[in-house]
Amino acid sequence: KATLAATFTALRLMARIFYSLNWQTIPEFFEDNMALWMDEFHRFLSYGGGGGAHLLADPLEEDEPGPVERLQVAIAQNAALYADKYEEEFQPQLQRFVQAAWTLCVDASKRNLPKFDALVTASMRFLTSVVSKKWHLDLFRDAGTLTHLVPPLPAVTTTSQSAMLTG
């Protein structure tokens, strides 16, 4: 368990270094190898109860995020950076990251624990950066997607939700 926790801590630090190196401009190395990096980031962003994550989960801890959640926060922040600054390069990765971020938010809301607050905040920040650009509007244009993402309020229909997104 300690080795697995240390591995996730090292991965989180690597993700933070990635963020720092990509903050100003996307280095050629990362642009040339984006699929490799994003495949791994997506794998850990989608990381759930299998593959050892359950070994790190502390059922008694309700306030502090564990190593998996801290890594996922760092990856969501990386995704938000790329969605904001490098949208053209990130476009091929976007749909699966949106789905992973949304799944994290839905799963965290079911558990309703403070230890998921940072993860939900980072995921929502990423989703906000995606939905705020008309470039990505097609990801959210389908009425089924809108109903899933924004459950209809009594006076709000899918049509009015779509109108809110299109401006």
Short mmCIF file of N, CA and C in Angstrom, two decimals:
data_model
loop_
_atom_site.label_atom_id
_atom_site.label_comp_id
_atom_site.label_asym_id
_atom_site.label_seq_id
_atom_site.Cartn_x
_atom_site.Cartn_y
_atom_site.Cartn_z
N LYS A 1 0.82 -1.20 0.00
CA LYS A 1 0.00 0.00 0.00
C LYS A 1 0.86 1.26 0.00
N ALA A 2 1.93 1.26 0.77
CA ALA A 2 2.80 2.43 0.84
C ALA A 2 3.50 2.68 -0.50
N THR A 3 3.89 1.62 -1.18
CA THR A 3 4.55 1.75 -2.48
C THR A 3 3.58 2.32 -3.51
N LEU A 4 2.34 1.84 -3.48
CA LEU A 4 1.33 2.33 -4.41
C LEU A 4 1.02 3.80 -4.15
N ALA A 5 0.93 4.18 -2.89
CA ALA A 5 0.68 5.58 -2.54
C ALA A 5 1.84 6.46 -3.00
N ALA A 6 3.06 5.98 -2.82
CA ALA A 6 4.25 6.74 -3.25
C ALA A 6 4.27 6.88 -4.77
N THR A 7 3.84 5.84 -5.48
CA THR A 7 3.78 5.90 -6.94
C THR A 7 2.79 6.96 -7.40
N PHE A 8 1.62 7.00 -6.76
CA PHE A 8 0.62 8.01 -7.13
C PHE A 8 1.09 9.42 -6.77
N THR A 9 1.81 9.56 -5.69
CA THR A 9 2.36 10.86 -5.33
C THR A 9 3.38 11.31 -6.37
N ALA A 10 4.23 10.39 -6.81
CA ALA A 10 5.22 10.71 -7.85
C ALA A 10 4.52 11.07 -9.17
N LEU A 11 3.47 10.36 -9.50
CA LEU A 11 2.71 10.66 -10.72
C LEU A 11 2.07 12.05 -10.63
N ARG A 12 1.55 12.39 -9.45
CA ARG A 12 0.96 13.72 -9.27
C ARG A 12 2.03 14.81 -9.45
N LEU A 13 3.20 14.59 -8.89
CA LEU A 13 4.28 15.56 -9.05
C LEU A 13 4.69 15.69 -10.52
N MET A 14 4.71 14.56 -11.23
CA MET A 14 5.01 14.59 -12.65
C MET A 14 3.96 15.40 -13.41
N ALA A 15 2.70 15.22 -13.04
CA ALA A 15 1.62 15.98 -13.68
C ALA A 15 1.75 17.47 -13.39
N ARG A 16 2.17 17.82 -12.19
CA ARG A 16 2.36 19.24 -11.85
C ARG A 16 3.54 19.83 -12.63
N ILE A 17 4.60 19.05 -12.81
CA ILE A 17 5.75 19.50 -13.61
C ILE A 17 5.32 19.69 -15.06
N PHE A 18 4.52 18.76 -15.57
CA PHE A 18 3.97 18.87 -16.92
C PHE A 18 3.24 20.20 -17.07
N TYR A 19 2.40 20.53 -16.10
CA TYR A 19 1.65 21.79 -16.11
C TYR A 19 2.61 22.98 -16.18
N SER A 20 3.62 22.96 -15.33
CA SER A 20 4.58 24.07 -15.28
C SER A 20 5.34 24.23 -16.60
N LEU A 21 5.73 23.11 -17.19
CA LEU A 21 6.47 23.17 -18.45
C LEU A 21 5.60 23.63 -19.62
N ASN A 22 4.30 23.44 -19.51
CA ASN A 22 3.38 23.79 -20.59
C ASN A 22 2.66 25.11 -20.37
N TRP A 23 2.91 25.77 -19.27
CA TRP A 23 2.16 26.98 -18.93
C TRP A 23 2.37 28.10 -19.95
N GLN A 24 3.61 28.40 -20.29
CA GLN A 24 3.91 29.51 -21.20
C GLN A 24 3.58 29.16 -22.65
N THR A 25 4.11 28.06 -23.09
CA THR A 25 3.90 27.60 -24.46
C THR A 25 4.07 26.09 -24.48
N ILE A 26 3.48 25.46 -25.46
CA ILE A 26 3.59 24.00 -25.53
C ILE A 26 4.96 23.64 -26.12
N PRO A 27 5.80 22.98 -25.35
CA PRO A 27 7.10 22.57 -25.88
C PRO A 27 6.93 21.58 -27.03
N GLU A 28 7.83 21.65 -27.97
CA GLU A 28 7.75 20.79 -29.15
C GLU A 28 7.68 19.32 -28.76
N PHE A 29 8.44 18.93 -27.75
CA PHE A 29 8.44 17.53 -27.32
C PHE A 29 7.03 17.08 -26.92
N PHE A 30 6.33 17.91 -26.15
CA PHE A 30 4.99 17.53 -25.70
C PHE A 30 3.99 17.57 -26.85
N GLU A 31 4.16 18.51 -27.76
CA GLU A 31 3.27 18.56 -28.92
C GLU A 31 3.46 17.33 -29.80
N ASP A 32 4.72 16.94 -30.02
CA ASP A 32 5.01 15.76 -30.85
C ASP A 32 4.56 14.46 -30.21
N ASN A 33 4.50 14.43 -28.88
CA ASN A 33 4.15 13.21 -28.16
C ASN A 33 2.84 13.34 -27.37
N MET A 34 1.97 14.23 -27.83
CA MET A 34 0.75 14.51 -27.09
C MET A 34 -0.10 13.27 -26.89
N ALA A 35 -0.27 12.45 -27.91
CA ALA A 35 -1.12 11.26 -27.78
C ALA A 35 -0.62 10.35 -26.66
N LEU A 36 0.69 10.19 -26.58
CA LEU A 36 1.27 9.37 -25.51
C LEU A 36 0.94 9.91 -24.13
N TRP A 37 1.17 11.21 -23.93
CA TRP A 37 0.91 11.84 -22.65
C TRP A 37 -0.58 11.80 -22.31
N MET A 38 -1.39 12.16 -23.28
CA MET A 38 -2.83 12.24 -23.03
C MET A 38 -3.45 10.87 -22.81
N ASP A 39 -2.91 9.84 -23.46
CA ASP A 39 -3.41 8.48 -23.20
C ASP A 39 -3.21 8.12 -21.73
N GLU A 40 -2.05 8.42 -21.20
CA GLU A 40 -1.77 8.11 -19.79
C GLU A 40 -2.57 8.99 -18.85
N PHE A 41 -2.65 10.28 -19.16
CA PHE A 41 -3.46 11.17 -18.33
C PHE A 41 -4.91 10.71 -18.31
N HIS A 42 -5.43 10.35 -19.46
CA HIS A 42 -6.82 9.89 -19.52
C HIS A 42 -6.99 8.60 -18.72
N ARG A 43 -6.05 7.72 -18.82
CA ARG A 43 -6.12 6.46 -18.07
C ARG A 43 -6.24 6.73 -16.57
N PHE A 44 -5.45 7.66 -16.06
CA PHE A 44 -5.50 7.95 -14.63
C PHE A 44 -6.69 8.83 -14.26
N LEU A 45 -7.13 9.68 -15.17
CA LEU A 45 -8.33 10.47 -14.90
C LEU A 45 -9.55 9.55 -14.81
N SER A 46 -9.54 8.47 -15.56
CA SER A 46 -10.64 7.50 -15.57
C SER A 46 -10.44 6.40 -14.54
N TYR A 47 -9.36 6.45 -13.81
CA TYR A 47 -8.99 5.40 -12.86
C TYR A 47 -10.03 5.30 -11.76
N GLY A 48 -10.58 4.12 -11.60
CA GLY A 48 -11.63 3.94 -10.60
C GLY A 48 -11.21 2.95 -9.53
N GLY A 49 -12.16 2.15 -9.13
CA GLY A 49 -11.94 1.23 -8.02
C GLY A 49 -11.05 0.05 -8.35
N GLY A 50 -10.82 -0.24 -9.61
CA GLY A 50 -10.00 -1.39 -9.97
C GLY A 50 -8.54 -1.04 -10.02
N GLY A 51 -7.71 -2.01 -10.33
CA GLY A 51 -6.30 -1.77 -10.55
C GLY A 51 -5.54 -1.24 -9.35
N GLY A 52 -5.99 -1.47 -8.15
CA GLY A 52 -5.26 -1.05 -6.97
C GLY A 52 -5.77 0.22 -6.31
N ALA A 53 -6.65 0.96 -6.98
CA ALA A 53 -7.15 2.20 -6.38
C ALA A 53 -7.90 1.92 -5.09
N HIS A 54 -8.61 0.80 -5.05
CA HIS A 54 -9.36 0.45 -3.84
C HIS A 54 -8.43 0.19 -2.66
N LEU A 55 -7.18 -0.19 -2.94
CA LEU A 55 -6.22 -0.40 -1.87
C LEU A 55 -5.83 0.91 -1.19
N LEU A 56 -5.92 2.00 -1.95
CA LEU A 56 -5.54 3.31 -1.41
C LEU A 56 -6.71 4.04 -0.76
N ALA A 57 -7.91 3.58 -1.04
CA ALA A 57 -9.10 4.26 -0.50
C ALA A 57 -9.19 4.00 1.00
N ASP A 58 -9.43 5.07 1.74
CA ASP A 58 -9.63 4.98 3.17
C ASP A 58 -11.10 5.24 3.46
N PRO A 59 -11.87 4.18 3.75
CA PRO A 59 -13.31 4.37 3.94
C PRO A 59 -13.66 5.27 5.13
N LEU A 60 -12.73 5.44 6.05
CA LEU A 60 -13.00 6.28 7.21
C LEU A 60 -12.67 7.76 6.96
N GLU A 61 -11.91 8.03 5.90
CA GLU A 61 -11.51 9.40 5.59
C GLU A 61 -12.57 10.07 4.73
N GLU A 62 -13.14 11.15 5.25
CA GLU A 62 -14.17 11.86 4.52
C GLU A 62 -13.73 13.24 4.05
N ASP A 63 -12.65 13.77 4.63
CA ASP A 63 -12.26 15.15 4.36
C ASP A 63 -11.06 15.30 3.43
N GLU A 64 -10.05 14.51 3.60
CA GLU A 64 -8.81 14.67 2.84
C GLU A 64 -8.78 13.75 1.62
N PRO A 65 -8.47 14.32 0.44
CA PRO A 65 -8.38 13.48 -0.76
C PRO A 65 -7.20 12.51 -0.64
N GLY A 66 -7.37 11.36 -1.23
CA GLY A 66 -6.31 10.37 -1.25
C GLY A 66 -5.37 10.60 -2.43
N PRO A 67 -4.36 9.75 -2.57
CA PRO A 67 -3.38 9.92 -3.66
C PRO A 67 -4.01 9.85 -5.05
N VAL A 68 -5.01 9.01 -5.24
CA VAL A 68 -5.65 8.90 -6.55
C VAL A 68 -6.38 10.20 -6.88
N GLU A 69 -7.15 10.72 -5.93
CA GLU A 69 -7.89 11.97 -6.16
C GLU A 69 -6.95 13.15 -6.40
N ARG A 70 -5.84 13.20 -5.67
CA ARG A 70 -4.88 14.30 -5.86
C ARG A 70 -4.26 14.24 -7.26
N LEU A 71 -3.96 13.02 -7.74
CA LEU A 71 -3.45 12.87 -9.10
C LEU A 71 -4.51 13.30 -10.11
N GLN A 72 -5.74 12.91 -9.89
CA GLN A 72 -6.81 13.27 -10.82
C GLN A 72 -7.04 14.78 -10.85
N VAL A 73 -6.90 15.46 -9.73
CA VAL A 73 -7.00 16.92 -9.71
C VAL A 73 -5.92 17.52 -10.60
N ALA A 74 -4.69 17.06 -10.47
CA ALA A 74 -3.58 17.58 -11.28
C ALA A 74 -3.84 17.34 -12.77
N ILE A 75 -4.37 16.18 -13.10
CA ILE A 75 -4.64 15.87 -14.51
C ILE A 75 -5.78 16.73 -15.03
N ALA A 76 -6.82 16.94 -14.24
CA ALA A 76 -7.92 17.82 -14.66
C ALA A 76 -7.40 19.24 -14.89
N GLN A 77 -6.47 19.69 -14.08
CA GLN A 77 -5.88 21.01 -14.27
C GLN A 77 -5.07 21.06 -15.57
N ASN A 78 -4.36 19.98 -15.88
CA ASN A 78 -3.62 19.91 -17.14
C ASN A 78 -4.59 19.96 -18.33
N ALA A 79 -5.68 19.22 -18.22
CA ALA A 79 -6.68 19.21 -19.30
C ALA A 79 -7.27 20.61 -19.48
N ALA A 80 -7.53 21.30 -18.39
CA ALA A 80 -8.07 22.66 -18.47
C ALA A 80 -7.07 23.61 -19.14
N LEU A 81 -5.80 23.46 -18.80
CA LEU A 81 -4.76 24.27 -19.44
C LEU A 81 -4.75 24.05 -20.94
N TYR A 82 -4.78 22.81 -21.36
CA TYR A 82 -4.75 22.50 -22.79
C TYR A 82 -6.04 22.94 -23.48
N ALA A 83 -7.17 22.79 -22.82
CA ALA A 83 -8.44 23.23 -23.41
C ALA A 83 -8.44 24.75 -23.57
N ASP A 84 -7.82 25.47 -22.66
CA ASP A 84 -7.77 26.93 -22.71
C ASP A 84 -6.74 27.45 -23.71
N LYS A 85 -5.52 26.91 -23.63
CA LYS A 85 -4.42 27.50 -24.38
C LYS A 85 -4.07 26.78 -25.68
N TYR A 86 -4.35 25.50 -25.75
CA TYR A 86 -3.91 24.70 -26.91
C TYR A 86 -5.07 23.91 -27.49
N GLU A 87 -6.19 24.60 -27.68
CA GLU A 87 -7.42 23.90 -28.06
C GLU A 87 -7.30 23.16 -29.38
N GLU A 88 -6.60 23.72 -30.34
CA GLU A 88 -6.48 23.03 -31.64
C GLU A 88 -5.69 21.73 -31.49
N GLU A 89 -4.61 21.77 -30.75
CA GLU A 89 -3.79 20.57 -30.55
C GLU A 89 -4.51 19.54 -29.68
N PHE A 90 -5.31 20.03 -28.75
CA PHE A 90 -6.00 19.15 -27.79
C PHE A 90 -7.31 18.60 -28.34
N GLN A 91 -7.81 19.16 -29.42
CA GLN A 91 -9.11 18.78 -29.98
C GLN A 91 -9.31 17.27 -30.12
N PRO A 92 -8.34 16.51 -30.65
CA PRO A 92 -8.57 15.07 -30.80
C PRO A 92 -8.77 14.34 -29.46
N GLN A 93 -8.32 14.92 -28.37
CA GLN A 93 -8.42 14.29 -27.05
C GLN A 93 -9.65 14.75 -26.28
N LEU A 94 -10.26 15.80 -26.74
CA LEU A 94 -11.26 16.53 -25.96
C LEU A 94 -12.45 15.69 -25.52
N GLN A 95 -13.06 14.99 -26.44
CA GLN A 95 -14.30 14.28 -26.11
C GLN A 95 -14.11 13.27 -24.99
N ARG A 96 -13.05 12.51 -25.03
CA ARG A 96 -12.86 11.51 -23.97
C ARG A 96 -12.51 12.14 -22.63
N PHE A 97 -11.84 13.30 -22.65
CA PHE A 97 -11.54 13.99 -21.40
C PHE A 97 -12.80 14.61 -20.81
N VAL A 98 -13.66 15.13 -21.67
CA VAL A 98 -14.94 15.67 -21.20
C VAL A 98 -15.75 14.56 -20.54
N GLN A 99 -15.81 13.41 -21.19
CA GLN A 99 -16.56 12.28 -20.62
C GLN A 99 -15.97 11.84 -19.29
N ALA A 100 -14.65 11.74 -19.20
CA ALA A 100 -14.01 11.32 -17.96
C ALA A 100 -14.24 12.33 -16.84
N ALA A 101 -14.13 13.61 -17.16
CA ALA A 101 -14.34 14.65 -16.15
C ALA A 101 -15.78 14.63 -15.66
N TRP A 102 -16.70 14.48 -16.58
CA TRP A 102 -18.10 14.45 -16.18
C TRP A 102 -18.40 13.22 -15.32
N THR A 103 -17.85 12.08 -15.69
CA THR A 103 -18.04 10.86 -14.91
C THR A 103 -17.50 11.03 -13.49
N LEU A 104 -16.35 11.68 -13.37
CA LEU A 104 -15.79 11.95 -12.04
C LEU A 104 -16.75 12.82 -11.21
N CYS A 105 -17.31 13.83 -11.84
CA CYS A 105 -18.24 14.71 -11.12
C CYS A 105 -19.48 13.95 -10.67
N VAL A 106 -20.03 13.15 -11.55
CA VAL A 106 -21.23 12.38 -11.21
C VAL A 106 -20.93 11.39 -10.09
N ASP A 107 -19.83 10.67 -10.21
CA ASP A 107 -19.47 9.69 -9.17
C ASP A 107 -19.22 10.37 -7.83
N ALA A 108 -18.54 11.51 -7.85
CA ALA A 108 -18.26 12.23 -6.60
C ALA A 108 -19.54 12.75 -5.97
N SER A 109 -20.48 13.18 -6.80
CA SER A 109 -21.73 13.70 -6.24
C SER A 109 -22.54 12.59 -5.57
N LYS A 110 -22.40 11.38 -6.03
CA LYS A 110 -23.10 10.25 -5.40
C LYS A 110 -22.52 9.95 -4.02
N ARG A 111 -21.20 10.17 -3.88
CA ARG A 111 -20.55 9.90 -2.59
C ARG A 111 -20.67 11.08 -1.63
N ASN A 112 -20.77 12.29 -2.19
CA ASN A 112 -21.03 13.50 -1.40
C ASN A 112 -20.13 13.64 -0.17
N LEU A 113 -18.81 13.56 -0.41
CA LEU A 113 -17.84 13.72 0.67
C LEU A 113 -16.92 14.90 0.37
N PRO A 114 -16.51 15.64 1.39
CA PRO A 114 -15.63 16.79 1.19
C PRO A 114 -14.29 16.42 0.52
N LYS A 115 -13.85 15.18 0.65
CA LYS A 115 -12.56 14.83 0.06
C LYS A 115 -12.58 14.87 -1.47
N PHE A 116 -13.77 14.94 -2.06
CA PHE A 116 -13.88 15.03 -3.52
C PHE A 116 -14.07 16.46 -4.01
N ASP A 117 -14.11 17.43 -3.12
CA ASP A 117 -14.37 18.82 -3.50
C ASP A 117 -13.34 19.35 -4.49
N ALA A 118 -12.06 19.13 -4.23
CA ALA A 118 -11.02 19.65 -5.13
C ALA A 118 -11.12 18.98 -6.50
N LEU A 119 -11.44 17.70 -6.51
CA LEU A 119 -11.57 16.97 -7.78
C LEU A 119 -12.76 17.49 -8.59
N VAL A 120 -13.88 17.69 -7.93
CA VAL A 120 -15.06 18.21 -8.63
C VAL A 120 -14.79 19.63 -9.11
N THR A 121 -14.14 20.44 -8.30
CA THR A 121 -13.82 21.82 -8.69
C THR A 121 -12.92 21.84 -9.92
N ALA A 122 -11.86 21.03 -9.92
CA ALA A 122 -10.94 20.99 -11.07
C ALA A 122 -11.64 20.46 -12.31
N SER A 123 -12.48 19.45 -12.13
CA SER A 123 -13.21 18.87 -13.27
C SER A 123 -14.20 19.88 -13.84
N MET A 124 -14.91 20.58 -12.96
CA MET A 124 -15.87 21.57 -13.43
C MET A 124 -15.17 22.76 -14.09
N ARG A 125 -14.00 23.12 -13.60
CA ARG A 125 -13.23 24.19 -14.23
C ARG A 125 -12.85 23.79 -15.66
N PHE A 126 -12.43 22.53 -15.82
CA PHE A 126 -12.12 22.03 -17.16
C PHE A 126 -13.37 22.05 -18.04
N LEU A 127 -14.47 21.52 -17.53
CA LEU A 127 -15.71 21.48 -18.33
C LEU A 127 -16.18 22.89 -18.68
N THR A 128 -16.03 23.82 -17.77
CA THR A 128 -16.41 25.21 -18.03
C THR A 128 -15.56 25.80 -19.14
N SER A 129 -14.26 25.51 -19.12
CA SER A 129 -13.39 26.06 -20.17
C SER A 129 -13.75 25.46 -21.53
N VAL A 130 -14.22 24.23 -21.54
CA VAL A 130 -14.61 23.60 -22.80
C VAL A 130 -15.93 24.17 -23.30
N VAL A 131 -16.93 24.22 -22.44
CA VAL A 131 -18.26 24.64 -22.87
C VAL A 131 -18.34 26.13 -23.18
N SER A 132 -17.41 26.91 -22.69
CA SER A 132 -17.46 28.36 -22.90
C SER A 132 -16.97 28.78 -24.29
N LYS A 133 -16.44 27.85 -25.05
CA LYS A 133 -15.93 28.19 -26.38
C LYS A 133 -16.83 27.59 -27.46
N LYS A 134 -17.22 28.41 -28.39
CA LYS A 134 -18.08 27.94 -29.48
C LYS A 134 -17.42 26.83 -30.29
N TRP A 135 -16.09 26.81 -30.29
CA TRP A 135 -15.33 25.78 -30.99
C TRP A 135 -15.79 24.38 -30.56
N HIS A 136 -16.18 24.23 -29.29
CA HIS A 136 -16.54 22.93 -28.73
C HIS A 136 -18.05 22.72 -28.60
N LEU A 137 -18.81 23.59 -29.18
CA LEU A 137 -20.26 23.55 -29.02
C LEU A 137 -20.87 22.22 -29.47
N ASP A 138 -20.31 21.62 -30.51
CA ASP A 138 -20.86 20.35 -31.01
C ASP A 138 -20.82 19.24 -29.97
N LEU A 139 -19.89 19.31 -29.03
CA LEU A 139 -19.85 18.30 -27.97
C LEU A 139 -21.10 18.34 -27.10
N PHE A 140 -21.74 19.49 -27.03
CA PHE A 140 -22.86 19.68 -26.12
C PHE A 140 -24.18 19.98 -26.84
N ARG A 141 -24.18 19.93 -28.15
CA ARG A 141 -25.36 20.30 -28.92
C ARG A 141 -26.49 19.28 -28.81
N ASP A 142 -26.17 18.02 -28.65
CA ASP A 142 -27.18 16.97 -28.57
C ASP A 142 -28.05 17.15 -27.33
N ALA A 143 -29.36 17.08 -27.50
CA ALA A 143 -30.30 17.29 -26.39
C ALA A 143 -30.10 16.26 -25.29
N GLY A 144 -29.75 15.03 -25.66
CA GLY A 144 -29.50 14.00 -24.65
C GLY A 144 -28.32 14.34 -23.77
N THR A 145 -27.29 14.93 -24.35
CA THR A 145 -26.12 15.34 -23.58
C THR A 145 -26.51 16.43 -22.60
N LEU A 146 -27.26 17.41 -23.07
CA LEU A 146 -27.67 18.50 -22.20
C LEU A 146 -28.52 18.00 -21.04
N THR A 147 -29.43 17.09 -21.32
CA THR A 147 -30.28 16.54 -20.26
C THR A 147 -29.43 15.78 -19.24
N HIS A 148 -28.42 15.08 -19.73
CA HIS A 148 -27.54 14.33 -18.83
C HIS A 148 -26.67 15.28 -18.00
N LEU A 149 -26.12 16.31 -18.63
CA LEU A 149 -25.23 17.23 -17.93
C LEU A 149 -25.99 18.18 -17.02
N VAL A 150 -27.13 18.67 -17.50
CA VAL A 150 -27.91 19.64 -16.74
C VAL A 150 -29.32 19.08 -16.61
N PRO A 151 -29.62 18.38 -15.52
CA PRO A 151 -30.96 17.83 -15.38
C PRO A 151 -31.99 18.95 -15.47
N PRO A 152 -33.05 18.72 -16.25
CA PRO A 152 -34.03 19.80 -16.44
C PRO A 152 -34.68 20.23 -15.14
N LEU A 153 -34.77 21.53 -14.96
CA LEU A 153 -35.52 22.10 -13.85
C LEU A 153 -36.98 22.16 -14.29
N PRO A 154 -37.91 22.27 -13.37
CA PRO A 154 -39.33 22.26 -13.78
C PRO A 154 -39.67 23.26 -14.87
N ALA A 155 -39.11 24.46 -14.82
CA ALA A 155 -39.47 25.48 -15.80
C ALA A 155 -38.47 25.56 -16.95
N VAL A 156 -37.47 24.68 -16.96
CA VAL A 156 -36.43 24.73 -17.98
C VAL A 156 -36.52 23.48 -18.84
N THR A 157 -36.64 23.67 -20.13
CA THR A 157 -36.70 22.54 -21.05
C THR A 157 -35.36 22.37 -21.72
N THR A 158 -35.19 21.26 -22.41
CA THR A 158 -33.96 21.03 -23.15
C THR A 158 -33.76 22.11 -24.21
N THR A 159 -34.83 22.58 -24.80
CA THR A 159 -34.73 23.64 -25.80
C THR A 159 -34.17 24.92 -25.18
N SER A 160 -34.65 25.28 -23.99
CA SER A 160 -34.12 26.50 -23.36
C SER A 160 -32.71 26.29 -22.85
N GLN A 161 -32.36 25.05 -22.46
CA GLN A 161 -30.98 24.77 -22.08
C GLN A 161 -30.08 24.96 -23.28
N SER A 162 -30.50 24.48 -24.45
CA SER A 162 -29.72 24.65 -25.67
C SER A 162 -29.58 26.12 -26.03
N ALA A 163 -30.65 26.88 -25.85
CA ALA A 163 -30.59 28.32 -26.13
C ALA A 163 -29.61 29.01 -25.20
N MET A 164 -29.52 28.55 -23.94
CA MET A 164 -28.58 29.16 -23.00
C MET A 164 -27.14 28.93 -23.46
N LEU A 165 -26.86 27.75 -24.00
CA LEU A 165 -25.51 27.44 -24.44
C LEU A 165 -25.13 28.19 -25.72
N THR A 166 -26.06 28.35 -26.62
CA THR A 166 -25.75 28.98 -27.89
C THR A 166 -25.77 30.50 -27.80
N GLY A 167 -26.22 31.00 -26.67
CA GLY A 167 -26.08 32.41 -26.44
C GLY A 167 -27.24 33.24 -26.75
#
